[in-house]
Amino acid sequence: MNERTPSETSISRAIGERERFGQIVGIFGRHGLRGLASRLGLGGARDEEMETARPEAVVAVLRDLGPVAVKFGQILAMRSDLLGPDWIRALSALQDRVPALPFDRVRPAVEEAIGGPLDSYFASFDHEPIAAASIAQVHAATLPSGERVIVKVRRPGIERTVDADLRLLRRLARTAEKRIPEIARMKPDELLRYFAESLDREMDLSAEGRASDSIGAFLAGLGVRTARFEWELTGRRVNVQGRLEAIPATDLATARERGIDLTKVARTYAQAVLRMIIFNGQFHADPHPGNVLIFPDGSIGFIDFGAVGTLLPRRREELVRLALAIAADDPAGVIDVLMVWAGDPPVDRIRLEFELAALIDEFRNVVLEQVDLARIFNQVFGLLRDFELALPPDLALVLRTLLTAEGFVRRIDPSFDIGGELAPIARQLVSQRTSPARLAREGRKLAAALGRAALSAPELIGQVEKVARTGSLPVSLDPRTIEQLGQRRSSHVRSDPQLLPAALIVAGAILAGTEPLLGLVSGSLAVGLLVFGRVRKS
């Protein structure tokens, strides 16, 4: 057996990467981007400005670099908080379409994955694919039972291509972060980490089945259908799923001709997308019309769960805080949430607060059914770009999903009443947050916190004794926090002497849910300040 040693493998990989770098330099040069290639450390002495990197030229480079670069471009197309409209428009044109593999290459891959010849598992198997993309292609087939299915098969050898190109992308991203300030603020490492995770899920074709089953169980309660997977035939390289027979949502004309109630379709679709995000936490992240089917009774189905988003409870709480701050006309509260999402970078808070106040004021008197999400998001994204505040990738995906959904609903029915759909969701959200089950969970958290506090009691008593003995209380403040407090104070005409005690009372109430002792201390300080203030007045 002639196996390579680890050192031989490393040498071979290094040679392969040098060849690939040479190809990349040639691709950049072919599209007039030698200056950008130089700034990325790909060789050459020229150092042209980034302005020469026209969006169309960069998109052409990504297309020529292959499937991994194309998919990365599609991820960037979702980041309106990072890139301007010209870039988003150009990147959105990237299509993940490649020539289909001939059947004589597909057949061995399927038979190896399912563990036997096609004839043993399928009554028929179409040689021509329904669709072909960079990771997989799809064929129609029939099971021995007569059930019509689709078979998605991963392209042979795609793992090596993906692995090699991901390594190169990471290297280019690290270089770009050091050399190009415009790219550094985009946090390319974080972007690529998120991209690598989503690409890994897409490479595992069984992950689509798990997501379809999991999200489908939630959607079934809303009357929305998803495909049933044949798990005996499904694995990382192949999945087999039942074929939903319905009208593609791309063909609204046929749906109208057949008398289907499209207002019902729009309502069901909007409720499904919103509830997946807000209540389920796991959602179909690409609900464009090509992935939606319309049934004769007006119900809908979702297909292709290759792109799935997850919104953790912490993020959902942050979104609620953001919504409450907007409803309360509190730009400072909105900024606090945005700063948490952006990693608390230095920013001109006074100017940002002014800009946000103007934006909130613009939409204050707009009735819900006239809310244009696309317009609001575009203005918010513009603010984020101006102040160089980047959203976390998971939230960017949520917003992109909402924009996709809103665009589709407006196509179906331009007068669709968004307010009517949001009202029951808001009521259910409030009900859940005050339900006995939630209160019981909070009670268990409180009990656990009391247990932690009891274990920490000796150290806490020691600290209290030290403060009493020395007469000093050590306090540590972040310089940026001091600067922000100064900015906020200067932005108000006068200071309310009751403000600090009130803030401590609120803080105590919040802390009591997770850290009872801290809540007690905060409340005690508030009472002391109120008493002290009254004594001074008298």
Coordinates of C-alpha atoms in Angstrom, one line a residue:
M1 CA 0.0 0.0 0.0
N2 CA 1.4 3.4 -1.0
E3 CA 0.3 5.9 1.6
R4 CA 1.7 9.4 2.0
T5 CA 3.4 10.4 5.2
P6 CA 2.1 13.5 7.0
S7 CA 5.1 15.6 5.8
E8 CA 4.4 14.5 2.2
T9 CA 0.8 15.5 2.6
S10 CA 1.8 18.9 3.9
I11 CA 4.2 19.5 1.0
S12 CA 1.5 18.4 -1.5
R13 CA -1.0 20.7 0.1
A14 CA 1.5 23.7 0.1
I15 CA 2.2 23.1 -3.6
G16 CA -1.6 22.9 -4.3
E17 CA -2.2 26.1 -2.4
R18 CA 0.6 27.9 -4.3
E19 CA -1.0 26.8 -7.6
R20 CA -4.4 28.0 -6.4
F21 CA -2.9 31.4 -5.3
G22 CA -1.5 31.7 -8.9
Q23 CA -4.9 31.0 -10.3
I24 CA -6.5 33.6 -8.0
V25 CA -4.0 36.3 -9.0
G26 CA -4.8 35.5 -12.7
I27 CA -8.5 35.9 -12.0
F28 CA -8.1 39.2 -10.2
G29 CA -5.9 40.5 -13.1
R30 CA -8.4 39.4 -15.7
H31 CA -11.1 41.6 -14.1
G32 CA -8.8 44.6 -13.6
L33 CA -8.2 44.1 -9.9
R34 CA -4.5 43.7 -9.6
G35 CA -4.3 46.5 -7.1
L36 CA -6.8 44.8 -4.8
A37 CA -4.9 41.5 -5.2
S38 CA -1.7 43.3 -4.1
R39 CA -3.4 44.7 -1.0
L40 CA -4.6 41.2 -0.2
G41 CA -1.0 40.0 -0.3
L42 CA -1.4 38.0 -3.5
G43 CA 1.7 39.4 -5.1
G44 CA 2.5 42.3 -7.5
A45 CA 3.9 45.7 -6.7
R46 CA 1.0 47.9 -7.5
D47 CA -1.1 49.2 -4.7
E48 CA -4.2 50.8 -6.1
E49 CA -7.0 52.3 -4.1
M50 CA -10.0 50.3 -3.0
E51 CA -12.2 52.6 -5.2
T52 CA -11.0 50.6 -8.2
A53 CA -12.8 47.5 -6.8
R54 CA -16.1 48.0 -8.6
P55 CA -18.9 45.8 -7.3
E56 CA -19.5 44.2 -10.7
A57 CA -15.8 43.3 -11.0
V58 CA -15.6 41.8 -7.5
V59 CA -18.7 39.7 -8.3
A60 CA -17.1 38.5 -11.5
V61 CA -14.1 37.5 -9.5
L62 CA -16.2 35.6 -7.0
R63 CA -18.0 33.8 -9.8
D64 CA -14.7 32.7 -11.4
L65 CA -13.3 31.6 -8.1
G66 CA -15.9 28.9 -7.8
P67 CA -18.7 27.6 -5.6
V68 CA -17.3 28.5 -2.1
A69 CA -16.6 32.1 -3.2
V70 CA -20.1 32.4 -4.8
K71 CA -21.7 31.2 -1.6
F72 CA -19.7 33.6 0.5
G73 CA -20.8 36.4 -1.9
Q74 CA -24.4 35.3 -1.3
I75 CA -23.8 35.6 2.5
L76 CA -22.4 39.1 2.0
A77 CA -25.5 40.0 -0.1
M78 CA -27.5 39.7 3.1
R79 CA -25.3 42.2 5.0
S80 CA -26.9 45.6 4.2
D81 CA -25.5 46.8 7.6
L82 CA -22.0 46.4 6.1
L83 CA -22.3 47.1 2.4
G84 CA -24.1 49.9 0.4
P85 CA -26.9 49.3 -2.0
D86 CA -24.6 49.1 -5.1
W87 CA -22.7 46.2 -3.5
I88 CA -25.8 44.4 -2.3
R89 CA -27.4 44.7 -5.7
A90 CA -24.3 43.3 -7.5
L91 CA -23.8 40.5 -5.0
S92 CA -27.5 39.5 -5.1
A93 CA -27.0 38.6 -8.8
L94 CA -24.7 35.7 -7.8
Q95 CA -26.5 32.5 -8.6
D96 CA -25.4 29.1 -7.3
R97 CA -25.9 27.3 -10.6
V98 CA -23.4 25.0 -12.3
P99 CA -23.6 22.4 -15.1
A100 CA -25.2 19.2 -14.0
L101 CA -23.0 16.1 -13.6
P102 CA -23.7 13.3 -16.0
F103 CA -25.7 10.4 -14.6
D104 CA -22.8 7.9 -14.9
R105 CA -21.0 9.9 -12.2
V106 CA -24.2 10.4 -10.1
R107 CA -25.3 6.8 -10.0
P108 CA -22.2 5.4 -8.2
A109 CA -22.3 8.2 -5.6
V110 CA -26.0 7.4 -4.8
E111 CA -25.5 3.6 -4.7
E112 CA -22.4 4.0 -2.4
A113 CA -24.4 6.3 -0.1
I114 CA -27.5 4.1 0.2
G115 CA -25.6 0.8 0.3
G116 CA -26.9 -0.9 -2.8
P117 CA -28.0 -0.7 -6.5
L118 CA -30.7 1.9 -7.4
D119 CA -33.0 -0.9 -8.7
S120 CA -33.2 -2.3 -5.2
Y121 CA -34.5 0.9 -3.6
F122 CA -36.3 2.8 -6.5
A123 CA -38.9 1.8 -9.0
S124 CA -37.6 4.6 -11.3
F125 CA -34.9 7.2 -11.2
D126 CA -34.8 10.1 -13.7
H127 CA -31.4 10.5 -15.3
E128 CA -31.8 14.2 -16.0
P129 CA -31.7 16.4 -12.8
I130 CA -34.5 18.8 -11.8
A131 CA -31.8 21.3 -10.6
A132 CA -28.1 21.4 -10.2
A133 CA -26.1 23.6 -7.7
S134 CA -22.5 23.7 -6.5
I135 CA -23.0 21.4 -3.5
A136 CA -25.6 19.0 -4.8
Q137 CA -28.1 18.2 -7.6
V138 CA -31.6 16.9 -7.4
H139 CA -33.3 14.0 -9.3
A140 CA -36.9 12.8 -9.4
A141 CA -37.5 9.2 -8.5
T142 CA -40.2 6.8 -7.5
L143 CA -40.2 4.4 -4.5
P144 CA -41.4 0.7 -4.9
S145 CA -44.5 1.8 -3.1
G146 CA -45.3 4.2 -6.0
E147 CA -44.6 7.3 -3.9
R148 CA -42.9 10.1 -5.9
V149 CA -39.8 11.4 -4.2
I150 CA -36.8 13.7 -5.0
V151 CA -33.3 12.6 -4.4
K152 CA -30.6 15.2 -3.5
V153 CA -27.1 13.9 -4.0
R154 CA -23.9 15.7 -3.0
R155 CA -21.4 16.2 -5.9
P156 CA -18.5 13.7 -5.6
G157 CA -15.2 15.3 -4.5
I158 CA -16.9 18.6 -3.4
E159 CA -15.5 18.2 0.2
R160 CA -11.9 18.7 -1.0
T161 CA -12.8 21.8 -3.0
V162 CA -14.7 23.3 -0.1
D163 CA -12.0 22.5 2.5
A164 CA -9.2 24.0 0.4
D165 CA -11.1 27.1 -0.6
L166 CA -12.2 27.8 2.9
R167 CA -8.6 27.7 4.1
L168 CA -7.6 30.2 1.4
L169 CA -10.6 32.5 2.2
R170 CA -9.5 32.6 5.9
R171 CA -6.0 33.5 4.9
L172 CA -7.2 36.3 2.6
A173 CA -9.6 37.5 5.3
R174 CA -6.8 37.8 7.9
T175 CA -4.6 39.7 5.5
A176 CA -7.4 42.0 4.4
E177 CA -8.3 42.7 8.1
K178 CA -4.7 43.9 8.7
R179 CA -4.2 45.9 5.4
I180 CA -7.6 47.3 4.5
P181 CA -9.5 49.4 7.2
E182 CA -12.7 49.2 5.1
I183 CA -12.7 45.4 5.4
A184 CA -11.5 45.3 9.1
R185 CA -14.7 46.9 10.4
M186 CA -16.7 44.0 8.7
K187 CA -15.1 41.5 11.2
P188 CA -14.2 39.1 8.4
D189 CA -13.1 36.4 10.8
E190 CA -16.5 36.4 12.4
L191 CA -18.2 36.4 9.0
L192 CA -16.1 33.5 7.8
R193 CA -16.7 31.5 11.0
Y194 CA -20.4 31.9 10.5
F195 CA -20.1 31.1 6.8
A196 CA -18.1 27.9 7.5
E197 CA -20.7 26.7 10.0
S198 CA -23.6 27.3 7.5
L199 CA -21.6 25.6 4.7
D200 CA -20.8 22.6 6.9
R201 CA -24.6 22.2 7.5
E202 CA -25.3 22.5 3.8
M203 CA -22.6 19.8 3.1
D204 CA -24.5 17.4 5.4
L205 CA -27.6 16.6 3.5
S206 CA -29.1 14.8 6.5
A207 CA -29.1 18.2 8.3
E208 CA -31.8 19.4 5.9
G209 CA -34.0 16.5 6.9
R210 CA -33.5 17.1 10.6
A211 CA -34.3 20.8 10.2
S212 CA -37.4 20.0 8.0
D213 CA -38.7 17.5 10.6
S214 CA -38.0 19.9 13.5
I215 CA -39.4 23.1 12.0
G216 CA -42.1 21.2 10.2
A217 CA -43.4 19.9 13.6
F218 CA -43.9 23.5 14.6
L219 CA -45.3 24.6 11.3
A220 CA -47.9 21.8 11.2
G221 CA -49.7 23.6 14.0
L222 CA -50.2 26.5 11.6
G223 CA -51.4 24.2 8.8
V224 CA -48.1 24.5 6.8
R225 CA -46.7 21.4 5.2
T226 CA -43.1 20.2 4.8
A227 CA -41.7 17.1 3.1
R228 CA -41.4 13.7 4.7
F229 CA -37.9 12.3 4.6
E230 CA -37.0 8.6 4.0
W231 CA -34.5 8.2 6.8
E232 CA -33.5 4.7 5.8
L233 CA -32.1 6.2 2.6
T234 CA -30.9 9.6 4.0
G235 CA -27.4 10.4 5.1
R236 CA -24.6 13.0 4.7
R237 CA -24.2 12.5 1.0
V238 CA -27.8 11.7 -0.1
N239 CA -31.3 12.6 1.1
V240 CA -34.6 11.3 -0.1
Q241 CA -37.8 13.2 0.6
G242 CA -41.4 13.0 -0.5
R243 CA -42.4 15.3 -3.3
L244 CA -45.0 17.9 -2.5
E245 CA -47.3 18.3 -5.5
A246 CA -48.5 21.9 -5.6
I247 CA -48.2 25.2 -7.5
P248 CA -44.8 26.9 -7.1
A249 CA -45.3 30.4 -5.4
T250 CA -43.3 31.8 -8.3
D251 CA -46.4 31.1 -10.5
L252 CA -49.0 33.4 -8.9
A253 CA -50.9 33.7 -12.2
T254 CA -51.8 30.0 -12.1
A255 CA -52.9 30.3 -8.5
R256 CA -55.2 33.2 -9.4
E257 CA -56.6 31.3 -12.4
R258 CA -57.5 28.4 -10.2
G259 CA -59.4 30.7 -7.8
I260 CA -57.0 30.3 -4.8
D261 CA -57.5 32.9 -2.1
L262 CA -54.1 34.6 -2.2
T263 CA -54.9 36.9 0.8
K264 CA -55.2 33.7 2.8
V265 CA -51.9 32.5 1.3
A266 CA -50.2 35.8 2.3
R267 CA -51.6 35.6 5.9
T268 CA -50.5 32.0 6.4
Y269 CA -47.1 32.7 5.0
A270 CA -46.6 35.8 7.1
Q271 CA -47.7 34.1 10.3
A272 CA -45.5 31.1 9.6
V273 CA -42.3 33.2 9.1
L274 CA -43.0 35.5 12.0
R275 CA -43.9 32.7 14.4
M276 CA -40.9 30.5 13.3
I277 CA -38.6 33.4 14.3
I278 CA -40.3 34.7 17.4
F279 CA -41.6 31.5 19.1
N280 CA -39.8 28.6 17.6
G281 CA -36.3 30.2 17.5
Q282 CA -35.3 28.0 14.5
F283 CA -36.6 29.1 11.1
H284 CA -36.4 28.6 7.4
A285 CA -33.8 31.3 6.5
D286 CA -34.5 31.4 2.7
P287 CA -38.3 31.6 2.4
H288 CA -38.2 33.1 -1.2
P289 CA -41.1 32.1 -3.6
G290 CA -39.0 29.3 -5.1
N291 CA -39.1 27.5 -1.8
V292 CA -42.8 28.0 -1.2
L293 CA -45.6 25.8 -2.6
I294 CA -49.3 26.8 -2.8
F295 CA -52.0 24.1 -2.4
P296 CA -55.5 24.2 -4.0
D297 CA -57.1 24.9 -0.6
G298 CA -54.9 28.0 -0.1
S299 CA -52.6 26.3 2.4
I300 CA -48.8 26.4 1.8
G301 CA -45.7 24.3 2.1
F302 CA -42.0 25.0 2.6
I303 CA -39.3 23.1 0.9
D304 CA -35.4 23.1 0.9
F305 CA -34.4 23.6 4.5
G306 CA -30.7 23.8 3.5
A307 CA -30.5 27.4 4.9
V308 CA -31.7 27.5 8.5
G309 CA -31.4 30.3 11.1
T310 CA -31.4 30.1 14.9
L311 CA -32.4 32.8 17.3
L312 CA -31.4 32.0 20.8
P313 CA -33.6 33.2 23.8
R314 CA -31.1 35.8 24.7
R315 CA -31.3 37.4 21.2
R316 CA -35.1 37.3 21.4
E317 CA -35.0 39.1 24.7
E318 CA -32.7 41.7 23.1
L319 CA -35.2 42.2 20.2
V320 CA -38.0 42.7 22.8
R321 CA -35.8 45.3 24.6
L322 CA -35.2 47.0 21.2
A323 CA -38.9 47.1 20.4
L324 CA -39.8 48.5 23.8
A325 CA -37.2 51.2 23.5
I326 CA -38.5 52.2 20.1
A327 CA -42.1 52.2 21.4
A328 CA -41.1 54.3 24.4
D329 CA -39.4 56.8 22.1
D330 CA -36.0 56.1 23.8
P331 CA -33.1 56.5 21.4
A332 CA -30.6 56.0 24.1
G333 CA -32.2 52.6 24.9
V334 CA -32.0 51.7 21.2
I335 CA -28.3 52.6 21.2
D336 CA -27.6 50.5 24.2
V337 CA -29.0 47.4 22.4
L338 CA -27.1 48.3 19.1
M339 CA -23.9 48.7 21.0
V340 CA -24.2 45.3 22.6
W341 CA -24.7 43.8 19.2
A342 CA -21.7 45.7 17.7
G343 CA -19.3 44.8 20.5
D344 CA -19.4 48.2 22.2
P345 CA -17.1 50.1 19.8
P346 CA -16.2 53.8 20.3
V347 CA -18.9 55.9 18.7
D348 CA -20.3 59.5 18.7
R349 CA -23.4 58.6 20.9
I350 CA -24.8 62.1 20.8
R351 CA -24.9 62.2 17.0
L352 CA -26.2 58.6 16.8
E353 CA -28.9 59.4 19.4
F354 CA -30.0 62.4 17.3
E355 CA -30.1 60.4 14.1
L356 CA -32.1 57.6 15.7
A357 CA -34.6 60.1 17.3
A358 CA -35.2 61.6 13.9
L359 CA -35.8 58.1 12.4
I360 CA -38.2 57.0 15.2
D361 CA -40.0 60.3 14.9
E362 CA -40.5 59.8 11.1
F363 CA -42.4 56.5 11.6
R364 CA -44.1 57.4 14.9
N365 CA -47.5 58.3 13.3
V366 CA -47.5 55.7 10.6
V367 CA -50.3 53.1 11.1
L368 CA -49.2 49.5 11.2
E369 CA -50.7 48.5 7.9
Q370 CA -48.7 51.2 6.2
V371 CA -45.4 50.2 7.7
D372 CA -42.8 49.6 4.9
L373 CA -40.3 47.2 6.5
A374 CA -37.9 47.5 3.5
R375 CA -37.7 51.2 3.8
I376 CA -37.2 51.1 7.6
F377 CA -34.5 48.5 7.4
N378 CA -32.7 50.3 4.6
Q379 CA -32.6 53.5 6.7
V380 CA -31.5 51.6 9.8
F381 CA -28.8 49.7 7.8
G382 CA -27.6 53.1 6.4
L383 CA -27.2 54.4 10.0
L384 CA -25.3 51.3 11.0
R385 CA -22.9 51.7 8.0
D386 CA -22.4 55.4 8.7
F387 CA -21.5 54.7 12.3
E388 CA -19.6 51.5 11.5
L389 CA -21.8 49.3 13.7
A390 CA -22.0 45.7 12.5
L391 CA -24.8 43.4 13.4
P392 CA -24.1 39.8 14.6
P393 CA -24.5 37.3 11.7
D394 CA -27.5 35.6 13.3
L395 CA -29.4 38.9 13.6
A396 CA -28.4 39.9 10.1
L397 CA -30.0 36.6 8.9
V398 CA -33.2 37.3 10.8
L399 CA -33.6 40.8 9.2
R400 CA -32.8 39.4 5.8
T401 CA -35.4 36.7 6.2
L402 CA -38.0 39.3 7.3
L403 CA -37.2 41.4 4.2
T404 CA -37.6 38.4 2.0
A405 CA -40.9 37.6 3.6
E406 CA -42.2 41.2 3.4
G407 CA -41.2 41.4 -0.3
F408 CA -43.1 38.2 -1.1
V409 CA -46.2 39.2 0.8
R410 CA -46.3 42.6 -0.9
R411 CA -46.1 40.9 -4.3
I412 CA -49.1 38.7 -3.4
D413 CA -51.2 41.6 -1.9
P414 CA -49.8 45.2 -1.9
S415 CA -52.5 46.2 0.6
F416 CA -51.7 43.3 3.0
D417 CA -52.5 44.4 6.7
I418 CA -49.2 43.8 8.6
G419 CA -50.7 45.3 11.8
G420 CA -53.5 42.7 11.7
E421 CA -50.8 39.9 11.7
L422 CA -48.6 41.4 14.4
A423 CA -51.4 42.0 16.9
P424 CA -52.1 38.3 17.8
I425 CA -48.4 37.6 17.9
A426 CA -47.8 40.4 20.3
R427 CA -50.6 39.2 22.6
Q428 CA -49.2 35.6 22.6
L429 CA -45.8 36.9 23.3
V430 CA -47.0 38.8 26.4
S431 CA -49.0 35.8 27.5
Q432 CA -46.0 33.5 27.2
R433 CA -43.8 36.0 29.2
T434 CA -46.3 36.0 32.1
S435 CA -47.4 32.3 31.9
P436 CA -47.2 30.0 35.0
A437 CA -44.6 27.9 33.3
R438 CA -42.3 30.9 32.7
L439 CA -42.9 32.1 36.3
A440 CA -42.0 28.6 37.5
R441 CA -38.8 28.6 35.5
E442 CA -37.9 32.0 36.9
G443 CA -38.6 30.6 40.4
R444 CA -36.2 27.7 39.8
K445 CA -33.6 30.3 38.7
L446 CA -34.2 32.3 41.8
A447 CA -33.8 29.2 44.0
A448 CA -30.5 28.4 42.2
A449 CA -29.3 32.0 42.7
L450 CA -30.1 31.8 46.4
G451 CA -28.1 28.6 46.6
R452 CA -25.1 30.3 44.9
A453 CA -25.5 33.2 47.2
A454 CA -25.5 31.0 50.3
L455 CA -22.3 29.3 49.1
S456 CA -20.7 32.8 48.5
A457 CA -21.9 34.2 51.9
P458 CA -18.6 33.8 53.7
E459 CA -16.7 35.7 51.0
L460 CA -19.4 38.4 50.9
I461 CA -19.4 38.8 54.7
G462 CA -15.6 39.1 54.5
Q463 CA -15.9 41.9 51.9
V464 CA -18.5 43.7 54.0
E465 CA -16.2 43.5 57.1
K466 CA -13.3 44.8 55.1
V467 CA -15.4 47.8 53.9
A468 CA -16.5 48.5 57.4
R469 CA -13.0 48.3 58.8
T470 CA -11.3 50.4 56.2
G471 CA -14.1 52.8 55.5
S472 CA -13.5 52.6 51.7
L473 CA -15.4 50.9 48.9
P474 CA -13.3 50.0 45.8
V475 CA -15.1 51.0 42.6
S476 CA -13.9 50.2 39.0
L477 CA -15.4 52.1 36.0
D478 CA -14.6 51.6 32.3
P479 CA -13.3 54.9 30.9
R480 CA -15.8 54.6 28.0
T481 CA -18.6 54.2 30.5
I482 CA -17.6 57.5 32.1
E483 CA -17.4 59.2 28.7
Q484 CA -20.9 57.9 27.8
L485 CA -22.3 59.1 31.2
G486 CA -20.9 62.5 30.5
Q487 CA -22.4 62.6 27.0
R488 CA -25.8 61.6 28.3
R489 CA -25.6 64.2 31.1
S490 CA -24.7 66.9 28.7
S491 CA -27.6 65.9 26.4
H492 CA -30.2 66.7 29.2
V493 CA -31.1 70.2 30.3
R494 CA -31.2 69.4 34.0
S495 CA -30.5 66.4 36.3
D496 CA -33.3 64.9 38.5
P497 CA -32.0 64.3 42.0
Q498 CA -34.4 61.3 42.2
L499 CA -33.0 59.7 39.1
L500 CA -30.2 57.7 40.8
P501 CA -32.3 56.2 43.5
A502 CA -35.0 55.4 40.9
A503 CA -32.4 53.7 38.7
L504 CA -31.1 51.7 41.7
I505 CA -34.6 50.5 42.5
V506 CA -35.2 49.4 39.0
A507 CA -31.7 47.7 39.0
G508 CA -32.6 46.0 42.2
A509 CA -35.9 44.7 40.8
I510 CA -34.0 43.3 37.7
L511 CA -31.2 41.8 39.7
A512 CA -33.7 40.2 42.2
G513 CA -34.6 37.7 39.4
T514 CA -31.1 36.4 39.0
E515 CA -28.9 37.6 41.9
P516 CA -31.0 38.3 45.0
L517 CA -28.2 39.6 47.2
L518 CA -27.2 42.1 44.6
G519 CA -30.8 43.1 44.2
L520 CA -31.1 43.6 48.0
V521 CA -27.9 45.7 48.1
S522 CA -29.1 47.9 45.2
G523 CA -32.5 48.4 46.8
S524 CA -30.9 49.3 50.1
L525 CA -28.6 51.9 48.5
A526 CA -31.7 53.4 46.8
V527 CA -33.5 53.7 50.1
G528 CA -30.4 55.2 51.7
L529 CA -30.1 57.8 49.0
L530 CA -33.7 58.8 49.2
V531 CA -33.5 59.2 53.0
F532 CA -30.2 61.1 52.7
G533 CA -31.8 63.4 50.1
R534 CA -34.7 64.2 52.3
V535 CA -32.5 64.8 55.4
R536 CA -30.4 67.3 53.3
K537 CA -33.6 69.1 52.1
S538 CA -34.9 69.4 55.7

